[in-house]
Tab-separated table of C-alpha atoms in Angstrom:
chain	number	residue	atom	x	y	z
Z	28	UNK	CA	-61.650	124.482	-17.181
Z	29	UNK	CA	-62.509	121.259	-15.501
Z	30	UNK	CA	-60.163	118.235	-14.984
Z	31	UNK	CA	-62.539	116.029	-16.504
Z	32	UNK	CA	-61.864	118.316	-19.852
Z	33	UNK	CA	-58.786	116.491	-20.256
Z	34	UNK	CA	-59.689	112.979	-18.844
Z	35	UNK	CA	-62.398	112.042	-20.573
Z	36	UNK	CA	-63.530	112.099	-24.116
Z	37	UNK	CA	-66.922	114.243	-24.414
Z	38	UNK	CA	-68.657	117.155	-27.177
Z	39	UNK	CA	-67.076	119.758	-25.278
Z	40	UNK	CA	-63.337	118.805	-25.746
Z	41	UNK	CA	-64.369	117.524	-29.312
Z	42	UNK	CA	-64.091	113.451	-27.989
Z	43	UNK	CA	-60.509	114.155	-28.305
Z	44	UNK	CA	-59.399	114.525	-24.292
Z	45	UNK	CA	-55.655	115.723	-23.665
Z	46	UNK	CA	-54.365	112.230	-22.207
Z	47	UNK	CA	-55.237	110.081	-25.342
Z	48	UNK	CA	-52.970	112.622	-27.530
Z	49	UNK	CA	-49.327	111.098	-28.424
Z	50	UNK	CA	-48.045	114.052	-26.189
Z	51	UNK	CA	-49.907	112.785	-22.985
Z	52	UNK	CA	-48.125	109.147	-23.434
Z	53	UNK	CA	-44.762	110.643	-24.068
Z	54	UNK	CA	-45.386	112.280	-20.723
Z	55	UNK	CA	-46.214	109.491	-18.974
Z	56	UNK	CA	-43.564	107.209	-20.086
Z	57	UNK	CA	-40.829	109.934	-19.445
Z	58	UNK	CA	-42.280	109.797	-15.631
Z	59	UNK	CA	-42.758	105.976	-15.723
Z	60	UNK	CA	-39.226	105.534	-16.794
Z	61	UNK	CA	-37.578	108.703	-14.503
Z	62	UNK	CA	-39.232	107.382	-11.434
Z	63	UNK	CA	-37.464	103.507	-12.706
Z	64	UNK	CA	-34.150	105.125	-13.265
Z	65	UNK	CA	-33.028	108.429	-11.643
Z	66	UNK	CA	-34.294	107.789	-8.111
Z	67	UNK	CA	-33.060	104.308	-8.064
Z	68	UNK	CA	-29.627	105.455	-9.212
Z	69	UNK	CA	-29.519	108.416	-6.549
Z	70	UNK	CA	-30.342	106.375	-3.486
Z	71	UNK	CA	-28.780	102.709	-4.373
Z	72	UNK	CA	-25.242	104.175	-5.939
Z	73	UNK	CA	-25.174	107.062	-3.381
Z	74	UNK	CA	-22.180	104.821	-2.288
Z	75	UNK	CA	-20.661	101.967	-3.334
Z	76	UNK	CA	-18.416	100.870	-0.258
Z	77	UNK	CA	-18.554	101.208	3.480
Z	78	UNK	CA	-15.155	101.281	4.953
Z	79	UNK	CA	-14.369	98.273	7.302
Z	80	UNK	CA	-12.006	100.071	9.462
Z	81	UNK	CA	-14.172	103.100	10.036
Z	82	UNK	CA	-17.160	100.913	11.003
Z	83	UNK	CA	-14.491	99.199	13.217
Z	84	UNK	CA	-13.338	102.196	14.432
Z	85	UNK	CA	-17.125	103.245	15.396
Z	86	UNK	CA	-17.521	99.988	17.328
Z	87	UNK	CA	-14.982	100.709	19.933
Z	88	UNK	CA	-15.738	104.311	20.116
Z	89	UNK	CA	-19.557	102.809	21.334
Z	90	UNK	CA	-17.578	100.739	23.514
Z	91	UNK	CA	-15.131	103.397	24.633
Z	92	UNK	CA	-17.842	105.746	25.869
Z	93	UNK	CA	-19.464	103.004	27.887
Z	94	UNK	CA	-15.669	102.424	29.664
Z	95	UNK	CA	-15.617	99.131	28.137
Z	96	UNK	CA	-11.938	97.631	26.509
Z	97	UNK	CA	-11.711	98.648	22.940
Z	98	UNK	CA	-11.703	95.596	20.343
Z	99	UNK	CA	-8.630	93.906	18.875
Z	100	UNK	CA	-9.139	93.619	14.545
Z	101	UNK	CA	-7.992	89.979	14.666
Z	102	UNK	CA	-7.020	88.791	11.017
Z	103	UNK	CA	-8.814	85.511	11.005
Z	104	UNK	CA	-12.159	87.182	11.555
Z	105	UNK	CA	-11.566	89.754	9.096
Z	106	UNK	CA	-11.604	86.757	6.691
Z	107	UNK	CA	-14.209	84.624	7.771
Z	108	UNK	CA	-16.491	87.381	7.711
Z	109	UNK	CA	-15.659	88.320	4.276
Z	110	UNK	CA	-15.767	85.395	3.123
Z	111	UNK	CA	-19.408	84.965	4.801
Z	112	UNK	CA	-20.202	88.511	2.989
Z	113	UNK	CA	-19.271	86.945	-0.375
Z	114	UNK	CA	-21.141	83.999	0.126
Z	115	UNK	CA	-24.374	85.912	0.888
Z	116	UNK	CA	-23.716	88.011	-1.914
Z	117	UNK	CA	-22.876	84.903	-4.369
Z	118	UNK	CA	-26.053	83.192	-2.950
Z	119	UNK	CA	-28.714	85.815	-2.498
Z	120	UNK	CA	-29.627	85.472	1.022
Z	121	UNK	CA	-28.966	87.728	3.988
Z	122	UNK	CA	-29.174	85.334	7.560
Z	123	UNK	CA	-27.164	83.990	10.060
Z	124	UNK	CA	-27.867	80.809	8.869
Z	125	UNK	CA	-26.861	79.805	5.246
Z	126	UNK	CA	-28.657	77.945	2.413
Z	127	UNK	CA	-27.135	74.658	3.512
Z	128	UNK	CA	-28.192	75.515	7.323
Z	129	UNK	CA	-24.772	76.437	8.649
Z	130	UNK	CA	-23.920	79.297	10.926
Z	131	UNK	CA	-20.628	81.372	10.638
Z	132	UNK	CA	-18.587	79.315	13.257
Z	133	UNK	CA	-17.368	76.338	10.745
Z	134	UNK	CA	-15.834	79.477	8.774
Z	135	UNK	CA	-14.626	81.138	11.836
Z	136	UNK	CA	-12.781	77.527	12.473
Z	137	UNK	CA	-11.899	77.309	9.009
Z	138	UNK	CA	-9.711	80.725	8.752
Z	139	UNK	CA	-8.062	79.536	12.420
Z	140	UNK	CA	-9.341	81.471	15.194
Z	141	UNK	CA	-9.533	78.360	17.811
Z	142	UNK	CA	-10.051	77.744	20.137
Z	143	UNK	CA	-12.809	80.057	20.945
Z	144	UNK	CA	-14.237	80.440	23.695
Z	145	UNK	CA	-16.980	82.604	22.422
Z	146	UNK	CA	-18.599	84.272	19.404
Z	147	UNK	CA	-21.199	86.714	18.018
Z	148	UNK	CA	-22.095	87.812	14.502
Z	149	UNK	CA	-23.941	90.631	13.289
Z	150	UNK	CA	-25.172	91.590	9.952
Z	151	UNK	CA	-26.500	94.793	8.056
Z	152	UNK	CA	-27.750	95.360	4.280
Z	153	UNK	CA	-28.817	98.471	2.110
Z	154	UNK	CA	-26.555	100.895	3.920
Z	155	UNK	CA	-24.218	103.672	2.591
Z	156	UNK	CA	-22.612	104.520	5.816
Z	157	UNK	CA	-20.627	103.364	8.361
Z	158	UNK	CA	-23.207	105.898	10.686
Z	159	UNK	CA	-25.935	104.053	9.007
Z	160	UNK	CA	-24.608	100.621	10.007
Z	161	UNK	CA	-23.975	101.628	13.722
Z	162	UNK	CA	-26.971	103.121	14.738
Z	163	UNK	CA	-29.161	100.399	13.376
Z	164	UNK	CA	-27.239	98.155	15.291
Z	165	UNK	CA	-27.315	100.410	18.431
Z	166	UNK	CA	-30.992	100.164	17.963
Z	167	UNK	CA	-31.412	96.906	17.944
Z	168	UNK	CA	-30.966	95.018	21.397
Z	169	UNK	CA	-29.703	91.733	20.126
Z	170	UNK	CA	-26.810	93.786	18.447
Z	171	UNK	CA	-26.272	96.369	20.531
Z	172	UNK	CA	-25.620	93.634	22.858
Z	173	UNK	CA	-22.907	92.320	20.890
Z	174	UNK	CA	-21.497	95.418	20.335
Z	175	UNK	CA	-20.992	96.034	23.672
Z	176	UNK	CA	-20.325	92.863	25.264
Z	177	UNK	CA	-17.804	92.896	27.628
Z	178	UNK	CA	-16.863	89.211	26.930
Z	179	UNK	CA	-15.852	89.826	23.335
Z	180	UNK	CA	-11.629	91.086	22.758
Z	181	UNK	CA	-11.684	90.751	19.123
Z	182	UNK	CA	-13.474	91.719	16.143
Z	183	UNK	CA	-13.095	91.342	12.174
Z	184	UNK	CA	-15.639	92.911	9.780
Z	185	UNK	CA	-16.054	92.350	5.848
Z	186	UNK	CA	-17.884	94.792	3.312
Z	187	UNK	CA	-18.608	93.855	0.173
Z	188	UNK	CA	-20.379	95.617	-2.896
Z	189	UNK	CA	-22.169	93.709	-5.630
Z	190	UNK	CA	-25.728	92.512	-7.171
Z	191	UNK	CA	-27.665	90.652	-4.313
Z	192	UNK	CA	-30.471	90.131	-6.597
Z	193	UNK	CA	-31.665	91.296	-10.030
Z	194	UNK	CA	-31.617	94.785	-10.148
Z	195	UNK	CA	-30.306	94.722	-6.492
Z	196	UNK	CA	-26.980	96.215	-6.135
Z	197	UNK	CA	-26.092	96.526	-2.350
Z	198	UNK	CA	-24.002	96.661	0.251
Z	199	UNK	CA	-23.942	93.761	3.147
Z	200	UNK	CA	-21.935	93.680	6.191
Z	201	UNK	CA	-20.680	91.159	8.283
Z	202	UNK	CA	-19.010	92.137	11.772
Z	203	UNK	CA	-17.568	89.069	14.018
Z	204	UNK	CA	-16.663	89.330	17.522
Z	205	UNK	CA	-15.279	86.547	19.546
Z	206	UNK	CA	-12.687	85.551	22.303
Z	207	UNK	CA	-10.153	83.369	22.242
Z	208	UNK	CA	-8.912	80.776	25.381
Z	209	UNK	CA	-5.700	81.582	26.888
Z	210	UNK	CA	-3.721	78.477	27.063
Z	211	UNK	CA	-1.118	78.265	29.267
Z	212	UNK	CA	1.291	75.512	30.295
Z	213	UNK	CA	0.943	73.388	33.213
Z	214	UNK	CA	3.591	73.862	36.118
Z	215	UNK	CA	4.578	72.011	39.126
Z	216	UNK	CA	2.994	73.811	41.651
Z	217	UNK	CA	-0.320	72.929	42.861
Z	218	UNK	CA	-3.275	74.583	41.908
Z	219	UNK	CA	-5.496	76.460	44.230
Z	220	UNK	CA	-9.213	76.610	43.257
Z	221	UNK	CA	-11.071	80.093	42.842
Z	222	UNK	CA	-13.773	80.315	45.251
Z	223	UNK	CA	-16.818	81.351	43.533
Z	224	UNK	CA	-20.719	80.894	43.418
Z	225	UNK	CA	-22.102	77.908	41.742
Z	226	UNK	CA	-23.205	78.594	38.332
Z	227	UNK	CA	-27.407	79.506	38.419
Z	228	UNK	CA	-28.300	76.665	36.651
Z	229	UNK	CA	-26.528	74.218	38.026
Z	230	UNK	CA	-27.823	72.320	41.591
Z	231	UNK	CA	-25.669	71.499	44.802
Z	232	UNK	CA	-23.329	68.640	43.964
Z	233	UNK	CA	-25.029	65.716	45.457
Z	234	UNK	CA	-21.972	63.647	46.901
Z	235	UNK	CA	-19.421	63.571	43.913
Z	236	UNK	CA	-17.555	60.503	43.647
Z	237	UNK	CA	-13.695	60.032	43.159
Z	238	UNK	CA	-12.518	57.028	41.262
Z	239	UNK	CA	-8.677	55.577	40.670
Z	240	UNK	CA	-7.672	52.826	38.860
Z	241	UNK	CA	-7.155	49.917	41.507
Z	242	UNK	CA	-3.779	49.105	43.037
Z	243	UNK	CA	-2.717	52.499	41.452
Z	244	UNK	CA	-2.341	55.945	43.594
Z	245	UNK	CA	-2.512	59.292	41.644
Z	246	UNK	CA	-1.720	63.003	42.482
Z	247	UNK	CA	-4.488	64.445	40.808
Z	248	UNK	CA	-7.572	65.727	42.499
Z	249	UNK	CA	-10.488	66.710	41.040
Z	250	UNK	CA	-11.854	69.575	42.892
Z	251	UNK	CA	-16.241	69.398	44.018
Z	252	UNK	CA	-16.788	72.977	42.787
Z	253	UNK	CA	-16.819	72.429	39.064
Z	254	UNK	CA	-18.953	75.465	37.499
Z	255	UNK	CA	-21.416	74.701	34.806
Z	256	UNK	CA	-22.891	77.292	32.781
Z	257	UNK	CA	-25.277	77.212	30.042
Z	258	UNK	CA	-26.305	79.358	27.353
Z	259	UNK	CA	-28.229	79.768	24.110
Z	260	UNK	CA	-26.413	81.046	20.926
Z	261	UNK	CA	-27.527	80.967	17.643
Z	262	UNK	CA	-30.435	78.072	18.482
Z	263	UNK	CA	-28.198	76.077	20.182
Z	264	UNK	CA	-27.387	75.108	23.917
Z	265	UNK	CA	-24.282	75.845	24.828
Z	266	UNK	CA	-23.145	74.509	28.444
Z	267	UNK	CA	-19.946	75.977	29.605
Z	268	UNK	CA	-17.815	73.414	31.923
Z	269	UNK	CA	-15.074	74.893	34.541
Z	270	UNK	CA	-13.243	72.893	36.725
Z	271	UNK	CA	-10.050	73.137	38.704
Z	272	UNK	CA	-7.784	69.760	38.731
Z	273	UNK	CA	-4.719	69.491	41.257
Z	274	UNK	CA	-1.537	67.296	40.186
Z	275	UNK	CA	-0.846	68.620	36.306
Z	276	UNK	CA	-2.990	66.439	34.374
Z	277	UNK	CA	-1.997	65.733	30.449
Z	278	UNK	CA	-5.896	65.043	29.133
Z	279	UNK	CA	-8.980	65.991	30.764
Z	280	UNK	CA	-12.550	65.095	29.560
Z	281	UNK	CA	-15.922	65.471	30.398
Z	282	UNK	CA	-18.652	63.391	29.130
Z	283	UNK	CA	-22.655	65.054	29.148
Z	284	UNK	CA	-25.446	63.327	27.761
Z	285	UNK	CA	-23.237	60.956	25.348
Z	286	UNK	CA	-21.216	64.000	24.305
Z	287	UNK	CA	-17.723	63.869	25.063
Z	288	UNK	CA	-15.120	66.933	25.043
Z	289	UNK	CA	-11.324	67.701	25.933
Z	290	UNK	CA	-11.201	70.513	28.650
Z	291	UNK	CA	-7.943	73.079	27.738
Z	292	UNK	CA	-6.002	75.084	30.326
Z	293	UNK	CA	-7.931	78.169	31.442
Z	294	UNK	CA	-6.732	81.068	32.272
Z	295	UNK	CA	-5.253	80.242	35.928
Z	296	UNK	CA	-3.074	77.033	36.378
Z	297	UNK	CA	-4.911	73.888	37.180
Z	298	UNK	CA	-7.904	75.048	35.292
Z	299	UNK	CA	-9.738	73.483	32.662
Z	300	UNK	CA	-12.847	74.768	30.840
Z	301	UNK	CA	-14.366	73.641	27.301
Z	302	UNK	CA	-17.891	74.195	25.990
Z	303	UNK	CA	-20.667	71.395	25.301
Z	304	UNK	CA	-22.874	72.413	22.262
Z	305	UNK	CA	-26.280	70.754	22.144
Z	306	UNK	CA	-29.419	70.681	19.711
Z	307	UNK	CA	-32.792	73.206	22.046
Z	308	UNK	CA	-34.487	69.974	22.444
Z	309	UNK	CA	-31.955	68.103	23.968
Z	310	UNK	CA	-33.144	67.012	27.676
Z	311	UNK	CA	-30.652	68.564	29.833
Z	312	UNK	CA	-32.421	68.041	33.417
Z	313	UNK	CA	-31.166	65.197	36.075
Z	314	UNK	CA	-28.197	64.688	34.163
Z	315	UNK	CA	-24.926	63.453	35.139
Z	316	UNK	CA	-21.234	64.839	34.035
Z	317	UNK	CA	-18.555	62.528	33.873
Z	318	UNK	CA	-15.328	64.338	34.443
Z	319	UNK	CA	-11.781	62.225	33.801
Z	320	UNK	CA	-8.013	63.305	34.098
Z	321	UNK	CA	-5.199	61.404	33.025
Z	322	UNK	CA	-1.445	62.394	34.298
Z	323	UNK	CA	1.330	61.188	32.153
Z	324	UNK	CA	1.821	57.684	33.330
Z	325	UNK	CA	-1.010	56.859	32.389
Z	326	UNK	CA	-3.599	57.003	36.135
Z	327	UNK	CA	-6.889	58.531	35.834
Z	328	UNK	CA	-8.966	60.544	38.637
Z	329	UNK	CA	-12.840	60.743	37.628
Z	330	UNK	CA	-15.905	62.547	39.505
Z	331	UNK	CA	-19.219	62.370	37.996
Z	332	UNK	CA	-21.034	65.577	38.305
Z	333	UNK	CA	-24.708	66.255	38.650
Z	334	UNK	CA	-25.967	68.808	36.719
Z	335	UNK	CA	-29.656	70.143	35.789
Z	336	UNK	CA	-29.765	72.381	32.819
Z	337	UNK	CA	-32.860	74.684	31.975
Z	338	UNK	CA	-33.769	75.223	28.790
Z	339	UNK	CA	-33.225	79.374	27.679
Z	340	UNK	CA	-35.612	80.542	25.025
Z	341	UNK	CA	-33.420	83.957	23.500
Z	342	UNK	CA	-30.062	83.646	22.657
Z	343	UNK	CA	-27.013	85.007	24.926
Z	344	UNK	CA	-24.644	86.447	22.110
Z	345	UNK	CA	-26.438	86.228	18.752
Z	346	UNK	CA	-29.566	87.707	17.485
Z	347	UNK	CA	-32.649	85.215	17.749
Z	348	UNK	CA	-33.088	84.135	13.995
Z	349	UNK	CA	-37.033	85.690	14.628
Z	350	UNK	CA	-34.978	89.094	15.232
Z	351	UNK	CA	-35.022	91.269	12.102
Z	352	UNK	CA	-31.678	92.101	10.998
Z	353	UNK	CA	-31.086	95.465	9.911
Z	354	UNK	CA	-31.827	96.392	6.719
Z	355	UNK	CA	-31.449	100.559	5.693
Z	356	UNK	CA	-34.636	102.322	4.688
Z	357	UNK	CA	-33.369	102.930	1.476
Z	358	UNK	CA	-34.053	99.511	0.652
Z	359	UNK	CA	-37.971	100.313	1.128
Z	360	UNK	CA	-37.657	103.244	-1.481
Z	361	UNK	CA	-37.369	100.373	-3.996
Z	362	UNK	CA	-41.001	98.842	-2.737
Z	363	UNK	CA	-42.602	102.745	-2.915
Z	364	UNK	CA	-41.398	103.083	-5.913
Z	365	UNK	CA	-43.036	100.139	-7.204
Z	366	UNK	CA	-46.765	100.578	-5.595
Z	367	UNK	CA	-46.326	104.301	-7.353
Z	368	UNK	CA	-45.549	103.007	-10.644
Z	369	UNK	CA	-48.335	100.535	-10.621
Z	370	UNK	CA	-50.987	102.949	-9.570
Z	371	UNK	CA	-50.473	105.651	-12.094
Z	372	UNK	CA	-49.933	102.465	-14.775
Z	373	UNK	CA	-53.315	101.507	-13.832
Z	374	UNK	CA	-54.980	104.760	-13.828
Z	375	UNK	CA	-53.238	105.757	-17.048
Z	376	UNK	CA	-54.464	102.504	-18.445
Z	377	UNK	CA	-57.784	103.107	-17.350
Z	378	UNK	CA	-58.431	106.289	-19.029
Z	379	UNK	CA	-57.233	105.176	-22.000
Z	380	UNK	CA	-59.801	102.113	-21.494
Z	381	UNK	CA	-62.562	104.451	-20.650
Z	382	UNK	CA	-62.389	106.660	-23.594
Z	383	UNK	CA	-61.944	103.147	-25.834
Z	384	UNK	CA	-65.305	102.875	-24.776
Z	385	UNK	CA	-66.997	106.147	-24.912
Z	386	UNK	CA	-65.496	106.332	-28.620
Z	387	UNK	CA	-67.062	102.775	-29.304
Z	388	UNK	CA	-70.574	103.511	-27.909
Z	389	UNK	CA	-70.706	106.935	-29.367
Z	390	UNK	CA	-69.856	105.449	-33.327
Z	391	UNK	CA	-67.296	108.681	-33.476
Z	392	UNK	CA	-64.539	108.023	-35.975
Z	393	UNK	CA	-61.583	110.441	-34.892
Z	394	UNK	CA	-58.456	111.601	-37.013
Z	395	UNK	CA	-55.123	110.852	-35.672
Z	396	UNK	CA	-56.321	109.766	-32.568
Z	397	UNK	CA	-56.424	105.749	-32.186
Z	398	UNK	CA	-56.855	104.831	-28.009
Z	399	UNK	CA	-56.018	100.795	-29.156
Z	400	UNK	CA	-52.735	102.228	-30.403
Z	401	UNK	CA	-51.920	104.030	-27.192
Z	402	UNK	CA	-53.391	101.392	-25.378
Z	403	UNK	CA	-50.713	98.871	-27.125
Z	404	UNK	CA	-47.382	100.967	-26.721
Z	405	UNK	CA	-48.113	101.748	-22.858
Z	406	UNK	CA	-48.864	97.933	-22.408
Z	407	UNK	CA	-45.698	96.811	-24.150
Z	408	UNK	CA	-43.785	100.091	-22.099
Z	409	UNK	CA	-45.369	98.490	-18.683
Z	410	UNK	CA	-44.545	94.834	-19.572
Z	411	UNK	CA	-40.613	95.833	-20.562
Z	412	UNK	CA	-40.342	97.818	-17.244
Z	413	UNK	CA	-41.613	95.397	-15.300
Z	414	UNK	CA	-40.046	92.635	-16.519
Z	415	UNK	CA	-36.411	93.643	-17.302
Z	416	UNK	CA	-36.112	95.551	-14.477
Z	417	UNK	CA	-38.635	95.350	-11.405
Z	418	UNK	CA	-38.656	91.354	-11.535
């Protein structure tokens, strides 16, 4: 027997087609409502956690097979980047950058890991598994590269399980990397500068000049082969400063562009490095760096520096804010799901439209059978779904 049989209303099914009966729209609710509710169920609350340390764990075995040093789980991240999970969570959104237009560093500062001498951040939604997590990340260059940056000695990661949006229970991870400067006290013995390449991006020193108060003589020595690196990080230029000062110093600065900063101890003695952080537009080129140490009576050394800085377009250690962060696939399902329950709403609907008409031109009066009726309870079924639960 043909399709159309039970379709549409006609003399040879009596004007009484199968999908106008109160049978046909218990059917089609039932699937409406399965296809809202059991799928959803399976795939979202397949899991409810991801374990921190396994994901963790996962990281440095990536890292491990490359030959690069395993990751230290440093405290202080662990809690800025639940706290950063939390706040996504409370605030329905899922960037680097928060409603307000922070990044994650004031929390880094906030939970104590300073000074830093660098950081990354990367972030995953919709996932079930620690697996999951990992190869999406693995698969994406901006956080594979953070993954496996050799830079990077500690990590903390947060998980956290809750409602992102209506009808939106999830998962979201944060994972922080970062390195900290090793300070180390100053000693009597005069430093010796590492002899090493000038930085790309930064142009022979034309001529630096060494200044002392007058009348005054000082030990220190600001050495000519200051390094100056910049980089991009989360939309902002950073420019790296390393210089090596002779004569044990108690305060060293360095002024760029108006900005001024206090250089720490490095990692060898009579080095100083610190980081300038600048807004992408800033004009960077034909500049000059003031550099000043003071010992503890009280004389000053100063060179002044010139540096040319380039403007970079990606960033060095975090994903570009253009970059997509991972998001599972699961998440789609939710999307399908809707497209498929519109579609056989509409068609549904339009049947039961169809033989409205057909009944109405044809002046048949049928028993039991009303299509306005069925045409009112699948309306009010559509409008609950959608409203209570897709929206």
């Amino acid at each position: 027997m043909k399709l159309r049989h039970y379709l549409v209303a006609s003399e040879t099914n009596d004007y009484k087609p199968w999908i106008i009966t109160p049978a046909a729209l218990a059917v089609f609710c039932l699937v409406i409502w399965s296809l809202r509710i059991i799928i959803p169920a399976t795939v979202t609350f397949a899991s409810q956690s991801i374990d921190a340390t396994d994901l963790m764990n996962k990281i440095n075995e990536q890292r491990t097979q490359r030959f690069i040093q395993t990751l230290n789980t440093n405290s202080k991240l662990t809690v800025a980047a639940m706290a950063k999970a939390h706040d996504m969570l409370t605030r329905s959104y899922f960037a680097h950058i928060d409603p307000d237009g922070n990044y994650v560093w004031p929390r880094i500062e906030a939970a104590g890991y300073v000074p830093y001498q660098t950081l990354g951040e990367n972030l995953a939604m919709d996932f079930t598994s620690a697996d999951g997590v990992i190869n999406a990340w693995m698969n994406s260059p901006t956080h594979r590269a953070n993954v496996v940056n050799e830079k990077f000695v500690d990590q903390g990661l947060g998980t956290v399980a809750g409602s992102y949006e209506t009808n939106h229970d999830t998962i979201i991870v944060v994972s922080l990397f970062g390195t900290l400067f090793k300070s180390r006290n100053n000693t009597s013995l005069t430093p010796v500068p590492k002899s090493s390449p000038a930085a790309k991006a930064t142009p022979a020193p034309a001529a630096p000049v060494i200044k002392n108060p007058p009348n005054k003589t000082s030990a220190l020595k600001i050495s000519n082969d200051i390094k100056v690196k910049n980089t991009s990080l989360s939309g902002r230029t950073l420019v790296d400063v390393d210089v090596v000062i002779a004569g044990s110093p108690t305060l060293v600065t360095a002024i760029l562009k108006g900005q001024s900063i206090t250089l720490i101890d490095g990692k060898v003695t009579g080095q100083f490095v610190g980081s300038f952080t600048f807004d992408p537009t800033t004009d960077l080129l034909k500049q000059t760096m003031h550099v000043e140490a003071r010992d503890k009576n009280g004389i000053k050394a100063s060179l002044d520096y010139p540096v040319s800085i380039q403007p970079q377009i990606t960033d060095a250690v975090v994903g570009n804010a253009r970059t997509n962060i991972p998001v599972s696939n699961e998440a789609q399902i939710m999307n399908v799901l809707r497209i498929i329950f519109g579609i056989f709403a509409t068609i549904y609907m339009g049947f039961l439209a169809l033989d409205a008409i057909i009944i109405h031109r044809a002046k048949i009066k049928r028993e039991g059978i009303h299509p306005n009726s069925h045409l009112l309870v699948f309306a009010l079924v559509v409008a609950i779904t959608l409203f209570a639960n897709w929206l």
